[in-house]
Amino acid sequence: MHTIENLERKLDCLVKEPENFLHFNQVGVLLYQVKDWKNAELYFQRAFQLNPMDRDILYNYALLLYQQGQYEKAGSLYQAYLEIDPLDEEVREKAGDCYYLLGEYEQAVRMYEKLQKE
Amino acid sequence: MAKKKCLSLCLITKNDDKYLSNCLQNMKDVVDEIIIVDRGSRDLTIDIARQLGASVYQIEWENDYSKAKNFCLNQAQGRWILFLQANEIISTQQLKGLHQLLENPNVEGYLLYIDNLSPNYRITSPVQSLRLIRNRKEYQYKYKAFERIPDELLSNIKDAGIRIVQQGDLDWSGDFDQLTLLLEEDLKKYPEDSYLQYMYGIELLNQQRFGEGIKYFQKARQNVNFDYLFAPHLYKCLSWALISLERLEDALDVLEEGIKTFPFYTDFLVLRGELNKRFQQYGEAIHDLEKSLKIREKSNSMVPEPEINISIIFETLGDIHEEVFNYRQALIYYQRAYELNKGNQKILYKIGNVIKKGNFTETLTKLLQEVMEQNNLQQLMVIMDILFRQREYNKVLAHLENLESLLGKGEQTESIKASCYMMLGELEKAELSFASILKESLFYSHMLLQRIEGYWFHGQWQKAGQLLKEIDEALSIENSIKALYHLLHRLLTEKEPQYIHLEEQEYEIVSTLMENFLWLGKVKKAQFLIPLLLQREKEENYIKLAVLWAEQNDYQTIEKFFWQISNKQKQLEFKQKVIEQLLCTEQIETARKVISLGDIQPLGPLEYVVWSQGFIKKLKEMIEKINQTIALQTPAKPSKALAAFYQYFGLDKNAMNESPLDLSALELTCSKIHGEIGGFYRKAKKKQEAFSAYLRALQWEPLDNLAQEKLKEMFHESPTQFYGFLEEKGWLLEGIWFQHKQEFINYILGVIDFRNQQFEKASASFHKIGEDETSYPIALAYIISSLWLMGKEAEAERWLKEQGGSFEVGSQFLSICKSYALDRLNEGHQQFPYSELIRVEKEKIRMG
């Protein structure tokens, strides 16, 4: 189905269930797909506020922020994700790269160290 | 039951008593039976054969070699059959391996290559080397001459690794004519037979009838099956005939097909390498020849094996490297060729030549020692000659004793001594040596002329004049030579000269004389000889002579020689050789003048080196003029955390062993570490991370050449993405050079434009960096460099004097310009990857 149509459907769902973090995340993903970064960020932010422990939301939100050069915020989201799922190697690598970009080399080393041990 | 015989030796003989005994004695203990089929000998052949235990069959000769050989096969009882000619032997050492070959169940026949010691070289087919075959009923020879068992019947052939030595020459002259007639008869009978067409082509090639040979090879090429034993040799013969007729493009086509079809028959690569050398495609030529060596190293199972000797491949590689001024590489290859063929004096002279050009005197000393230890007179004489030609007169005198111990003391060594002393200006000692040469001696008249030259060299005109009278009476000296010495005496004493036409020997005398005067520093006297040497038909000598004047940096004389050369190709060669000599002594201005002589011609790697030397020289002069001292900066070292991150990064990628923090990482600079991290990220296709890493490398070391180049490349790949990335300023600012992100953005944009040689645009970006910013001195250095590279040298100099008060700017300006020069040289390196000149020039810039 076309992304725009999909988006309209999801927005309808949101009107019906304005507190559903999944809807916010799904809208964020669709906006991300159409490269509307700003709005995607707003939806991911809201989804995160509603459920700061959801791995998908943490992953998506961090990815978007990272791409936007907001490494500090992305770093803390990756950290939160790793507290829930410390064995996710992909996120650990992403977190390592994020800390490198932030110039926090000690933190970056820690990420890679664990990655290597695992 | 009698044990089955293993090996039968078969020979077809006719009047072979001269060699037969030798051959049979050589073989009788190795074979189980000897079968001789004689085709009508009238000498002692049959008696000798019987005495040595051979079974002899006398047949009526029907002009059919296949019939005779098939008769042998029918009589032989061995499981294997070896065919030899009466004048052939195999060394005892090689024979030891023969029986082992017969044990291999997977082989049906072996090739035993033939070394012919006769000076009349003839091309032969590898088919004629198939001498050892299994004795099977179905293996029957075909054709009256150049008999062959068809490939369809006989497969699984290997190289025996044993060579047959053909002694002397049987009385073959008549036989070759007869063989050719028989071959023609066979061809009439089987006109479409590719083997006969190929063999007839070879016979025509042996008679130097290349054009006709090509027709037969072409026909054979259409009919041949690629599995035939002779197929690669057919292609080689065809290409060889085409090369002999200068049909080089056609030859290349055949070679290309040969390389594709028979990739292990490396002679094709060698021949293509030779052609590329002739086309002056040196990179391609080196590639072909080196590839042929690699294939030969890896695989020795090609049947038939390539014929071109490895020492020839090494020598050709040496020639090419010498041609492109890669003297070190040339020396290495010549030495390898010499190791494989120590009897080749020509290679020794080539070694001497590159030793002189590349100034590798130690190698010559080592060679001399080696030859003296081996007491090898021939080689010692060559090396002494090389030393003499290189004007190492003291060394020659010092080692003359060794020569005397081998050669004996006598007039030959005395004449060498005399010549050395004469060149060294020790005339009394020279006279003493001259005195020991008797008037009747063969050396006397030669030494008489040498003495005259010696007096000329040292300004003793009267003595020279007296000796001239003596040569008039010497009967062994030709009149033309006497006349030449009189003319030279008049010329050198500045009397009215009469120029004459010189024959080859006379030209040689005058050019050597000129060279000697130059070596002695008597340039004016050398100049007197130039009009004699400027004779149009001698233009092949002009390059060598002009190189001598290039050593003197005498542009006027160089120009005189240049304008006498009519051929454009020779003019190019002239320029290249002369410029190379001028560059040895950094005579850039003269080199530039030589470049602009005549038509503008591409000079290959030299163009880059002349440009670079000129550029750097001018740069240094300018720095000296404004009295700048160049300061070396110490780049920042990484923190432990960064070094550890770098190491983990490396470990992750390279899966190396776990080890404590590698100290070498701490020894790297911050810039280098970020640069390498950038490289890792780029490989992992993490563009954003790679871009950030390279940016950070420049924050620590703004002039880091590698990081600058990588950023330029990445910017070129996706300009919008990276411009956006820079503008969003999400990245971190590290290091001491930049305090503000906008300042750094201006710097990066300036650097990218600068590296794209858009100096005006680059300068505009650098101008945006204010005087109060920390990076201002570098921005200023870039502004000045941009002016310099735009040709606004005076303006650049003024800026450097007025605004670049600190030596920091001067040193950065120099670094920037050097990087620019290195980039240009890298372009040259990509175009001419084999060039030692460019590599050495790069090293000089880096070290200077």
Coordinates of N, CA and C in Angstrom, one line a residue, chain B residues 453-540:
Chain B
E453 N 98.2 11.9 -27.7 CA 97.0 12.4 -27.0 C 97.3 12.9 -25.6
G454 N 98.2 12.1 -24.9 CA 98.6 12.4 -23.5 C 99.3 13.8 -23.5
Y455 N 100.2 14.0 -24.5 CA 100.8 15.4 -24.5 C 99.8 16.5 -24.8
W456 N 98.8 16.2 -25.7 CA 97.8 17.2 -25.9 C 97.0 17.5 -24.7
F457 N 96.7 16.4 -23.9 CA 95.9 16.6 -22.7 C 96.6 17.5 -21.7
H458 N 97.9 17.4 -21.7 CA 98.7 18.2 -20.7 C 99.5 19.3 -21.3
G459 N 99.1 19.7 -22.5 CA 99.6 21.0 -23.1 C 101.0 20.9 -23.5
Q460 N 101.5 19.7 -23.7 CA 102.9 19.6 -24.2 C 102.9 19.5 -25.7
W461 N 102.7 20.6 -26.4 CA 102.5 20.6 -27.8 C 103.7 20.3 -28.6
Q462 N 104.9 20.7 -28.1 CA 106.1 20.5 -28.8 C 106.4 19.0 -28.9
K463 N 106.3 18.3 -27.7 CA 106.5 16.9 -27.6 C 105.6 16.1 -28.5
A464 N 104.3 16.6 -28.5 CA 103.3 16.0 -29.4 C 103.7 16.1 -30.8
G465 N 104.2 17.3 -31.2 CA 104.6 17.6 -32.6 C 105.8 16.6 -33.0
Q466 N 106.7 16.4 -32.1 CA 107.8 15.5 -32.4 C 107.3 14.0 -32.6
L467 N 106.3 13.6 -31.8 CA 105.8 12.3 -32.0 C 105.0 12.1 -33.3
L468 N 104.4 13.2 -33.7 CA 103.7 13.2 -35.0 C 104.6 12.8 -36.2
K469 N 105.9 13.3 -36.0 CA 106.9 12.9 -37.1 C 107.1 11.4 -37.0
E470 N 107.1 10.9 -35.8 CA 107.4 9.5 -35.7 C 106.3 8.6 -36.3
I471 N 105.0 9.1 -36.1 CA 103.9 8.3 -36.6 C 104.0 8.3 -38.2
D472 N 104.5 9.3 -38.7 CA 104.6 9.4 -40.2 C 105.4 8.2 -40.7
E473 N 106.4 7.8 -39.9 CA 107.2 6.7 -40.4 C 106.7 5.3 -40.0
A474 N 105.7 5.3 -39.1 CA 105.2 4.0 -38.7 C 104.3 3.4 -39.8
L475 N 104.7 2.2 -40.2 CA 104.0 1.6 -41.3 C 102.7 0.9 -40.9
S476 N 102.6 0.6 -39.7 CA 101.4 -0.1 -39.2 C 100.2 0.9 -39.0
I477 N 100.5 2.2 -39.1 CA 99.4 3.1 -38.9 C 98.8 3.6 -40.2
E478 N 97.5 3.5 -40.4 CA 96.9 3.8 -41.7 C 97.1 5.3 -42.0
N479 N 97.2 5.7 -43.3 CA 97.5 7.1 -43.7 C 96.4 8.0 -43.2
S480 N 95.1 7.5 -43.3 CA 94.0 8.4 -42.9 C 94.1 8.7 -41.4
I481 N 94.6 7.8 -40.6 CA 94.7 8.0 -39.1 C 95.8 9.0 -38.9
K482 N 96.9 8.9 -39.7 CA 98.0 9.8 -39.5 C 97.5 11.2 -39.9
A483 N 96.8 11.3 -41.0 CA 96.3 12.6 -41.4 C 95.4 13.2 -40.3
L484 N 94.6 12.4 -39.7 CA 93.6 12.8 -38.7 C 94.4 13.4 -37.5
Y485 N 95.5 12.7 -37.1 CA 96.3 13.2 -35.9 C 96.9 14.6 -36.2
H486 N 97.4 14.7 -37.5 CA 98.0 16.0 -37.9 C 96.9 17.1 -37.8
L487 N 95.7 16.8 -38.4 CA 94.6 17.7 -38.4 C 94.3 18.1 -36.9
L488 N 94.2 17.1 -36.1 CA 93.8 17.4 -34.7 C 94.8 18.3 -34.0
H489 N 96.1 18.0 -34.3 CA 97.2 18.8 -33.7 C 97.0 20.3 -34.2
R490 N 96.7 20.5 -35.4 CA 96.5 21.9 -35.9 C 95.3 22.5 -35.2
L491 N 94.3 21.7 -35.1 CA 93.1 22.2 -34.5 C 93.3 22.7 -33.1
L492 N 94.0 21.8 -32.3 CA 94.1 22.0 -30.9 C 95.2 23.1 -30.6
T493 N 96.1 23.3 -31.6 CA 97.1 24.4 -31.4 C 96.5 25.7 -32.0
E494 N 95.2 25.7 -32.4 CA 94.5 26.8 -32.9 C 95.1 27.4 -34.2
K495 N 95.6 26.5 -34.9 CA 96.1 26.9 -36.3 C 94.9 26.7 -37.2
E496 N 94.9 27.3 -38.4 CA 93.8 27.2 -39.3 C 93.4 25.8 -39.5
P497 N 92.2 25.4 -39.1 CA 91.8 24.0 -39.3 C 91.2 23.7 -40.6
Q498 N 91.3 22.5 -41.1 CA 90.6 22.1 -42.3 C 89.7 20.9 -41.9
Y499 N 88.5 21.1 -41.9 CA 87.6 20.0 -41.4 C 87.4 19.0 -42.5
I500 N 87.5 17.7 -42.0 CA 87.3 16.6 -43.0 C 86.2 15.7 -42.6
H501 N 85.8 14.9 -43.5 CA 84.8 13.9 -43.2 C 85.4 12.7 -42.5
L502 N 84.8 12.3 -41.4 CA 85.4 11.2 -40.6 C 84.7 9.9 -40.9
E503 N 85.5 8.9 -41.0 CA 85.0 7.5 -41.1 C 84.7 7.0 -39.6
E504 N 84.1 5.9 -39.5 CA 83.6 5.4 -38.2 C 84.8 5.4 -37.2
Q505 N 85.9 4.8 -37.5 CA 87.0 4.6 -36.6 C 87.5 6.0 -36.2
E506 N 87.6 6.9 -37.2 CA 88.1 8.3 -36.9 C 87.1 9.0 -36.0
Y507 N 85.9 8.8 -36.3 CA 84.9 9.5 -35.5 C 85.0 9.1 -34.0
E508 N 85.2 7.8 -33.8 CA 85.3 7.2 -32.5 C 86.5 7.9 -31.8
I509 N 87.7 8.0 -32.5 CA 88.9 8.6 -31.9 C 88.6 10.1 -31.5
V510 N 87.9 10.8 -32.3 CA 87.7 12.2 -32.0 C 86.7 12.4 -30.8
S511 N 85.6 11.5 -30.8 CA 84.7 11.7 -29.7 C 85.3 11.3 -28.4
T512 N 86.1 10.2 -28.4 CA 86.8 9.8 -27.2 C 87.7 10.9 -26.7
L513 N 88.4 11.6 -27.7 CA 89.3 12.7 -27.3 C 88.5 13.8 -26.7
M514 N 87.4 14.1 -27.3 CA 86.5 15.2 -26.7 C 86.1 14.8 -25.3
E515 N 85.7 13.6 -25.1 CA 85.3 13.2 -23.8 C 86.4 13.3 -22.8
N516 N 87.6 12.9 -23.2 CA 88.8 13.0 -22.3 C 89.1 14.4 -21.9
F517 N 89.0 15.3 -22.9 CA 89.3 16.7 -22.6 C 88.3 17.3 -21.6
L518 N 87.0 16.9 -21.8 CA 86.0 17.3 -20.8 C 86.3 16.8 -19.4
W519 N 86.7 15.5 -19.4 CA 87.0 14.9 -18.1 C 88.1 15.6 -17.4
L520 N 89.1 16.1 -18.2 CA 90.2 16.8 -17.6 C 89.9 18.2 -17.4
G521 N 88.7 18.7 -17.7 CA 88.3 20.0 -17.4 C 88.8 21.0 -18.5
K522 N 89.2 20.5 -19.6 CA 89.7 21.4 -20.7 C 88.6 21.6 -21.7
V523 N 87.6 22.4 -21.3 CA 86.4 22.5 -22.1 C 86.6 23.2 -23.4
K524 N 87.5 24.2 -23.4 CA 87.8 24.9 -24.7 C 88.3 24.0 -25.7
K525 N 89.3 23.2 -25.3 CA 89.9 22.2 -26.3 C 88.8 21.3 -26.8
A526 N 87.9 20.8 -25.9 CA 86.9 19.9 -26.3 C 86.0 20.6 -27.3
Q527 N 85.7 21.9 -27.1 CA 84.9 22.6 -28.0 C 85.4 22.7 -29.5
F528 N 86.8 22.8 -29.5 CA 87.4 22.8 -30.9 C 87.0 21.6 -31.7
L529 N 86.7 20.5 -31.0 CA 86.5 19.3 -31.8 C 85.0 19.1 -32.3
I530 N 84.2 20.0 -31.7 CA 82.7 19.8 -32.0 C 82.4 19.9 -33.5
P531 N 83.0 20.9 -34.3 CA 82.6 20.9 -35.7 C 83.0 19.6 -36.4
L532 N 84.0 19.0 -36.0 CA 84.4 17.7 -36.6 C 83.3 16.6 -36.4
L533 N 82.7 16.7 -35.2 CA 81.8 15.7 -34.7 C 80.4 15.9 -35.3
L534 N 80.1 17.2 -35.7 CA 78.8 17.5 -36.1 C 78.6 17.1 -37.6
Q535 N 78.6 15.9 -37.9 CA 78.4 15.4 -39.2 C 77.0 14.7 -39.3
R536 N 76.2 15.2 -40.2 CA 74.8 14.7 -40.2 C 74.6 13.2 -40.2
E537 N 75.4 12.5 -40.9 CA 75.2 11.0 -41.0 C 75.6 10.3 -39.7
K538 N 76.2 11.1 -38.8 CA 76.6 10.4 -37.5 C 75.6 10.7 -36.4
E539 N 74.4 11.1 -36.7 CA 73.5 11.6 -35.7 C 73.2 10.7 -34.6
E540 N 73.3 9.4 -34.8 CA 73.1 8.4 -33.7 C 74.0 8.6 -32.5

